[in-house]
Amino acid sequence: MSEKTEVIDKKDIVIRFSGDSGDGMQLTGQQFSDAAALFGNGVSTFPDYPAEIRAPQGTVGGVSGFQVHIGNDPIKTPGDFADVLVAMNPAALKANLRWAKKGATIIVNLDAFTDKNIEKAGYKENPLEDAVLQDYNVVPVKITTLTEEALKDSGLDQKSIVKCKNMFALGMIYWMFDRTVDHTRDFINQKFAKKPEIASANVKVLESGFNYASNVHALAVHFNVAPAQIEKGRYRTITGNKATAWGFLAAAEKANLPLFCGSYPITPATDILQELALRRDLGVKTYQAEDEIAGICTSIGASYVGNLAITTTSGPGLALKSEAAGLAVMAELPLVIVDVQRGGPSTGLPTKTEQSDLLQALYGRNGESPMPVIAATSPTNCFDAAYMACKIALEHMTPVVLLTDAYIANGSAAWRLPDLNTYPSICPPYVKLEVADSWTPFQRDPQTGVRYWATPGTPGFMHRIGGLEKSNETGAISTEPENHFLMTKLRAEKVEKIADSLPPLTVEGDPDADLLIVGFGGTYGHLHSAMDQLNAMGKKAALAHFRVINPLPKNTAEVLRKYKTIVVAEQNMGQLAGYLRMKVEGIHLHQFNQVKGQPFVVKELVEAFSQLF
């Protein structure tokens, strides 16, 4: 190590990698976050994909980013602003400079700052020669040239050589944070095991970037972030979509049922279908349908014959599935509908995050069509939320909407591998053979209102269900007004009674809080961080974060009526706030609403909430 190297201890730090969508920034960022997790740091990530398919190269619209926040404590958010920014071209610099702290280290690929690229990024002059960067530590590196130099004798073509340049940048960052390249070297050798020349080239460039950083004075700083003090156990980094898929696998095992997923690919939910398709070894059946309607209908059929049935989608797909979702409500069949929310309406911002599907999940079906709605709070919580959704669906014979969003679905965090023995059992309400002579399709458990499940092929339980209203007594088609009113009430009451088995709404923070912050879903980490900062400032704040939205926890009204000042913060124009006003009379709610396609910024939350004290 150079004698001039300065070591700076940091409690936490944020790094943002950015470049064209073909520059490998997602892979680069994920490799660094995996290495940090293996080291023992708390980790939270935010992949930021372009919203356009094949946006023009070198333009701001085509920039792909990956932000990772590491620390020596458990990390709840990917951070507001970056301490280190890697910009592989002028467009990446232009798109991401707003997310860099003043004084941040900015590593730029000097080779990409040509007149043509500068113009395509929307700059009138070279930003590296402009006063706009005077408040930053700019480190210009000829990353492309140095990559080419490292691989001049590799025998690879020019295109393949240039593709390795992201590894040069990653090697520099590994040196900067005093990490070894071992994890990524192993990853590359495994990924390209059948292409050893590609593996060798990437490893060589990775090591070249590391060695270059150790020898230039411009990077004569090491940042030291100590391992986090976390609960002992086996950990791995996991994305929200993968955790969701694994939660379904765990629920199927616990319920002793085969797992079926019928879906149509849609950003940002496709990874769930892909992950489940890899699990044929566990008996999982997946079907990539020709459209959204076919996807959910195959899952309804799979549920009817006794599978744990899943279908996955995002906002526009949820709209297309609405009629079939109503069929599942009418037939009273267990089904989990995953909605990974994205920016809308229409195609909107397909790779960006939002929370604007809440009311669609609650009410987006014709007729009186009640359905439980639950929301995951973080990438790792997606596992528990998926498990819970399956338990509710199977034990209460109802379709369930599981809401995640693009931020937590694509983001990752360090996840402690759970012990499934500690998870609650899942016990579907199977019909009992001794009642075969008196059974009808809508015979119900008197306590829960849940109809019993008779899978086809069980002797003595032949029956028909479907989209037409049936008689409560016989199960035959009925158009009687009184029967329809009764069945409508019974379906609603069944969903409401789920609240009897739900945990109460919990309040975190100051027990004597003057301000209650309320939210749901993937905003949990940001709202919790804002609450922590407010309390550190001497203000008294608490947080109530909804994981189950329909039915609401039984103590919801009691909690909300306890506080004089309540602010509901959500990434829509006030859907949860409006729903709570409808469900809980006499409460006054302030609102904080942003619809930007990006996660909340904790600093902005703190500033806005401070005005309410």
PDB file of N, CA, C and O in Angstrom, residues 479-516:
ATOM      1  N   THR A 479     -80.494 -17.246  -9.610  1.00  0.00           N
ATOM      2  CA  THR A 479     -80.660 -15.811  -9.866  1.00  0.00           C
ATOM      3  C   THR A 479     -81.600 -15.171  -8.855  1.00  0.00           C
ATOM      4  O   THR A 479     -82.071 -14.048  -9.059  1.00  0.00           O
ATOM      5  N   GLU A 480     -81.845 -15.867  -7.756  1.00  0.00           N
ATOM      6  CA  GLU A 480     -82.741 -15.337  -6.728  1.00  0.00           C
ATOM      7  C   GLU A 480     -82.110 -14.110  -6.065  1.00  0.00           C
ATOM      8  O   GLU A 480     -80.949 -14.156  -5.633  1.00  0.00           O
ATOM      9  N   PRO A 481     -82.847 -12.998  -5.985  1.00  0.00           N
ATOM     10  CA  PRO A 481     -82.290 -11.770  -5.397  1.00  0.00           C
ATOM     11  C   PRO A 481     -81.769 -11.955  -3.974  1.00  0.00           C
ATOM     12  O   PRO A 481     -80.682 -11.485  -3.636  1.00  0.00           O
ATOM     13  N   GLU A 482     -82.549 -12.665  -3.137  1.00  0.00           N
ATOM     14  CA  GLU A 482     -82.143 -12.837  -1.752  1.00  0.00           C
ATOM     15  C   GLU A 482     -80.877 -13.681  -1.649  1.00  0.00           C
ATOM     16  O   GLU A 482     -80.007 -13.430  -0.801  1.00  0.00           O
ATOM     17  N   ASN A 483     -80.764 -14.671  -2.499  1.00  0.00           N
ATOM     18  CA  ASN A 483     -79.573 -15.514  -2.469  1.00  0.00           C
ATOM     19  C   ASN A 483     -78.333 -14.725  -2.888  1.00  0.00           C
ATOM     20  O   ASN A 483     -77.270 -14.864  -2.285  1.00  0.00           O
ATOM     21  N   HIS A 484     -78.486 -13.895  -3.928  1.00  0.00           N
ATOM     22  CA  HIS A 484     -77.330 -13.110  -4.379  1.00  0.00           C
ATOM     23  C   HIS A 484     -76.875 -12.142  -3.291  1.00  0.00           C
ATOM     24  O   HIS A 484     -75.663 -11.967  -3.054  1.00  0.00           O
ATOM     25  N   PHE A 485     -77.846 -11.527  -2.612  1.00  0.00           N
ATOM     26  CA  PHE A 485     -77.499 -10.604  -1.529  1.00  0.00           C
ATOM     27  C   PHE A 485     -76.786 -11.363  -0.415  1.00  0.00           C
ATOM     28  O   PHE A 485     -75.769 -10.910   0.133  1.00  0.00           O
ATOM     29  N   LEU A 486     -77.283 -12.553  -0.085  1.00  0.00           N
ATOM     30  CA  LEU A 486     -76.674 -13.366   0.962  1.00  0.00           C
ATOM     31  C   LEU A 486     -75.248 -13.766   0.586  1.00  0.00           C
ATOM     32  O   LEU A 486     -74.320 -13.632   1.391  1.00  0.00           O
ATOM     33  N   MET A 487     -75.051 -14.260  -0.629  1.00  0.00           N
ATOM     34  CA  MET A 487     -73.727 -14.700  -1.062  1.00  0.00           C
ATOM     35  C   MET A 487     -72.740 -13.531  -1.106  1.00  0.00           C
ATOM     36  O   MET A 487     -71.556 -13.684  -0.787  1.00  0.00           O
ATOM     37  N   THR A 488     -73.226 -12.367  -1.498  1.00  0.00           N
ATOM     38  CA  THR A 488     -72.373 -11.176  -1.518  1.00  0.00           C
ATOM     39  C   THR A 488     -71.885 -10.854  -0.115  1.00  0.00           C
ATOM     40  O   THR A 488     -70.696 -10.564   0.100  1.00  0.00           O
ATOM     41  N   LYS A 489     -72.798 -10.924   0.860  1.00  0.00           N
ATOM     42  CA  LYS A 489     -72.421 -10.655   2.244  1.00  0.00           C
ATOM     43  C   LYS A 489     -71.480 -11.722   2.783  1.00  0.00           C
ATOM     44  O   LYS A 489     -70.515 -11.411   3.484  1.00  0.00           O
ATOM     45  N   LEU A 490     -71.744 -12.980   2.458  1.00  0.00           N
ATOM     46  CA  LEU A 490     -70.898 -14.057   2.961  1.00  0.00           C
ATOM     47  C   LEU A 490     -69.470 -13.949   2.441  1.00  0.00           C
ATOM     48  O   LEU A 490     -68.507 -14.179   3.185  1.00  0.00           O
ATOM     49  N   ARG A 491     -69.311 -13.585   1.171  1.00  0.00           N
ATOM     50  CA  ARG A 491     -67.966 -13.435   0.616  1.00  0.00           C
ATOM     51  C   ARG A 491     -67.233 -12.269   1.276  1.00  0.00           C
ATOM     52  O   ARG A 491     -66.027 -12.350   1.548  1.00  0.00           O
ATOM     53  N   ALA A 492     -67.963 -11.177   1.538  1.00  0.00           N
ATOM     54  CA  ALA A 492     -67.352 -10.023   2.205  1.00  0.00           C
ATOM     55  C   ALA A 492     -66.991 -10.345   3.656  1.00  0.00           C
ATOM     56  O   ALA A 492     -65.913  -9.983   4.144  1.00  0.00           O
ATOM     57  N   GLU A 493     -67.894 -11.021   4.352  1.00  0.00           N
ATOM     58  CA  GLU A 493     -67.650 -11.358   5.752  1.00  0.00           C
ATOM     59  C   GLU A 493     -66.453 -12.300   5.887  1.00  0.00           C
ATOM     60  O   GLU A 493     -65.680 -12.203   6.841  1.00  0.00           O
ATOM     61  N   LYS A 494     -66.303 -13.215   4.941  1.00  0.00           N
ATOM     62  CA  LYS A 494     -65.179 -14.149   4.974  1.00  0.00           C
ATOM     63  C   LYS A 494     -63.850 -13.398   4.941  1.00  0.00           C
ATOM     64  O   LYS A 494     -62.917 -13.722   5.692  1.00  0.00           O
ATOM     65  N   VAL A 495     -63.770 -12.384   4.094  1.00  0.00           N
ATOM     66  CA  VAL A 495     -62.539 -11.589   4.002  1.00  0.00           C
ATOM     67  C   VAL A 495     -62.332 -10.765   5.263  1.00  0.00           C
ATOM     68  O   VAL A 495     -61.209 -10.665   5.788  1.00  0.00           O
ATOM     69  N   GLU A 496     -63.388 -10.181   5.784  1.00  0.00           N
ATOM     70  CA  GLU A 496     -63.266  -9.370   6.996  1.00  0.00           C
ATOM     71  C   GLU A 496     -62.819 -10.214   8.185  1.00  0.00           C
ATOM     72  O   GLU A 496     -62.051  -9.749   9.035  1.00  0.00           O
ATOM     73  N   LYS A 497     -63.259 -11.461   8.254  1.00  0.00           N
ATOM     74  CA  LYS A 497     -62.898 -12.326   9.376  1.00  0.00           C
ATOM     75  C   LYS A 497     -61.429 -12.729   9.351  1.00  0.00           C
ATOM     76  O   LYS A 497     -60.916 -13.235  10.358  1.00  0.00           O
ATOM     77  N   ILE A 498     -60.759 -12.518   8.239  1.00  0.00           N
ATOM     78  CA  ILE A 498     -59.323 -12.792   8.194  1.00  0.00           C
ATOM     79  C   ILE A 498     -58.591 -11.946   9.226  1.00  0.00           C
ATOM     80  O   ILE A 498     -57.558 -12.345   9.768  1.00  0.00           O
ATOM     81  N   ALA A 499     -59.149 -10.761   9.535  1.00  0.00           N
ATOM     82  CA  ALA A 499     -58.530  -9.869  10.525  1.00  0.00           C
ATOM     83  C   ALA A 499     -58.377 -10.544  11.881  1.00  0.00           C
ATOM     84  O   ALA A 499     -57.481 -10.191  12.666  1.00  0.00           O
ATOM     85  N   ASP A 500     -59.237 -11.528  12.186  1.00  0.00           N
ATOM     86  CA  ASP A 500     -59.150 -12.227  13.472  1.00  0.00           C
ATOM     87  C   ASP A 500     -57.833 -12.977  13.622  1.00  0.00           C
ATOM     88  O   ASP A 500     -57.385 -13.238  14.747  1.00  0.00           O
ATOM     89  N   SER A 501     -57.219 -13.356  12.505  1.00  0.00           N
ATOM     90  CA  SER A 501     -55.975 -14.131  12.566  1.00  0.00           C
ATOM     91  C   SER A 501     -54.749 -13.296  12.233  1.00  0.00           C
ATOM     92  O   SER A 501     -53.645 -13.831  12.141  1.00  0.00           O
ATOM     93  N   LEU A 502     -54.919 -11.976  12.074  1.00  0.00           N
ATOM     94  CA  LEU A 502     -53.799 -11.104  11.707  1.00  0.00           C
ATOM     95  C   LEU A 502     -53.141 -10.510  12.943  1.00  0.00           C
ATOM     96  O   LEU A 502     -53.809 -10.252  13.950  1.00  0.00           O
ATOM     97  N   PRO A 503     -51.834 -10.259  12.880  1.00  0.00           N
ATOM     98  CA  PRO A 503     -51.184  -9.536  13.978  1.00  0.00           C
ATOM     99  C   PRO A 503     -51.673  -8.099  14.013  1.00  0.00           C
ATOM    100  O   PRO A 503     -52.082  -7.545  12.978  1.00  0.00           O
ATOM    101  N   PRO A 504     -51.656  -7.457  15.172  1.00  0.00           N
ATOM    102  CA  PRO A 504     -52.107  -6.065  15.250  1.00  0.00           C
ATOM    103  C   PRO A 504     -51.151  -5.129  14.535  1.00  0.00           C
ATOM    104  O   PRO A 504     -49.990  -5.456  14.281  1.00  0.00           O
ATOM    105  N   LEU A 505     -51.646  -3.953  14.202  1.00  0.00           N
ATOM    106  CA  LEU A 505     -50.815  -2.899  13.632  1.00  0.00           C
ATOM    107  C   LEU A 505     -49.840  -2.433  14.702  1.00  0.00           C
ATOM    108  O   LEU A 505     -50.245  -2.041  15.803  1.00  0.00           O
ATOM    109  N   THR A 506     -48.556  -2.489  14.410  1.00  0.00           N
ATOM    110  CA  THR A 506     -47.544  -2.088  15.379  1.00  0.00           C
ATOM    111  C   THR A 506     -47.096  -0.658  15.127  1.00  0.00           C
ATOM    112  O   THR A 506     -47.118  -0.169  13.997  1.00  0.00           O
ATOM    113  N   VAL A 507     -46.680   0.010  16.195  1.00  0.00           N
ATOM    114  CA  VAL A 507     -46.162   1.373  16.116  1.00  0.00           C
ATOM    115  C   VAL A 507     -44.726   1.356  16.606  1.00  0.00           C
ATOM    116  O   VAL A 507     -44.445   0.902  17.722  1.00  0.00           O
ATOM    117  N   GLU A 508     -43.809   1.837  15.790  1.00  0.00           N
ATOM    118  CA  GLU A 508     -42.388   1.901  16.137  1.00  0.00           C
ATOM    119  C   GLU A 508     -42.016   3.351  16.426  1.00  0.00           C
ATOM    120  O   GLU A 508     -42.644   4.281  15.925  1.00  0.00           O
ATOM    121  N   GLY A 509     -40.960   3.530  17.215  1.00  0.00           N
ATOM    122  CA  GLY A 509     -40.478   4.877  17.479  1.00  0.00           C
ATOM    123  C   GLY A 509     -40.807   5.350  18.877  1.00  0.00           C
ATOM    124  O   GLY A 509     -40.947   4.556  19.811  1.00  0.00           O
ATOM    125  N   ASP A 510     -40.956   6.644  19.040  1.00  0.00           N
ATOM    126  CA  ASP A 510     -41.198   7.257  20.344  1.00  0.00           C
ATOM    127  C   ASP A 510     -42.604   6.904  20.838  1.00  0.00           C
ATOM    128  O   ASP A 510     -43.591   7.180  20.161  1.00  0.00           O
ATOM    129  N   PRO A 511     -42.729   6.297  22.019  1.00  0.00           N
ATOM    130  CA  PRO A 511     -44.061   5.922  22.520  1.00  0.00           C
ATOM    131  C   PRO A 511     -44.939   7.129  22.830  1.00  0.00           C
ATOM    132  O   PRO A 511     -46.161   6.990  22.921  1.00  0.00           O
ATOM    133  N   ASP A 512     -44.324   8.308  23.004  1.00  0.00           N
ATOM    134  CA  ASP A 512     -45.095   9.526  23.271  1.00  0.00           C
ATOM    135  C   ASP A 512     -45.034  10.478  22.083  1.00  0.00           C
ATOM    136  O   ASP A 512     -44.977  11.698  22.238  1.00  0.00           O
ATOM    137  N   ALA A 513     -45.057   9.924  20.898  1.00  0.00           N
ATOM    138  CA  ALA A 513     -44.836  10.708  19.677  1.00  0.00           C
ATOM    139  C   ALA A 513     -45.894  11.782  19.475  1.00  0.00           C
ATOM    140  O   ALA A 513     -47.077  11.582  19.775  1.00  0.00           O
ATOM    141  N   ASP A 514     -45.435  12.922  18.975  1.00  0.00           N
ATOM    142  CA  ASP A 514     -46.342  14.000  18.568  1.00  0.00           C
ATOM    143  C   ASP A 514     -46.794  13.825  17.120  1.00  0.00           C
ATOM    144  O   ASP A 514     -47.814  14.396  16.712  1.00  0.00           O
ATOM    145  N   LEU A 515     -46.023  13.050  16.355  1.00  0.00           N
ATOM    146  CA  LEU A 515     -46.339  12.834  14.942  1.00  0.00           C
ATOM    147  C   LEU A 515     -46.308  11.344  14.646  1.00  0.00           C
ATOM    148  O   LEU A 515     -45.337  10.655  14.966  1.00  0.00           O
ATOM    149  N   LEU A 516     -47.363  10.845  14.015  1.00  0.00           N
ATOM    150  CA  LEU A 516     -47.396   9.467  13.536  1.00  0.00           C
ATOM    151  C   LEU A 516     -47.250   9.478  12.022  1.00  0.00           C
ATOM    152  O   LEU A 516     -48.043  10.087  11.309  1.00  0.00           O
TER     153      LEU A 516
END
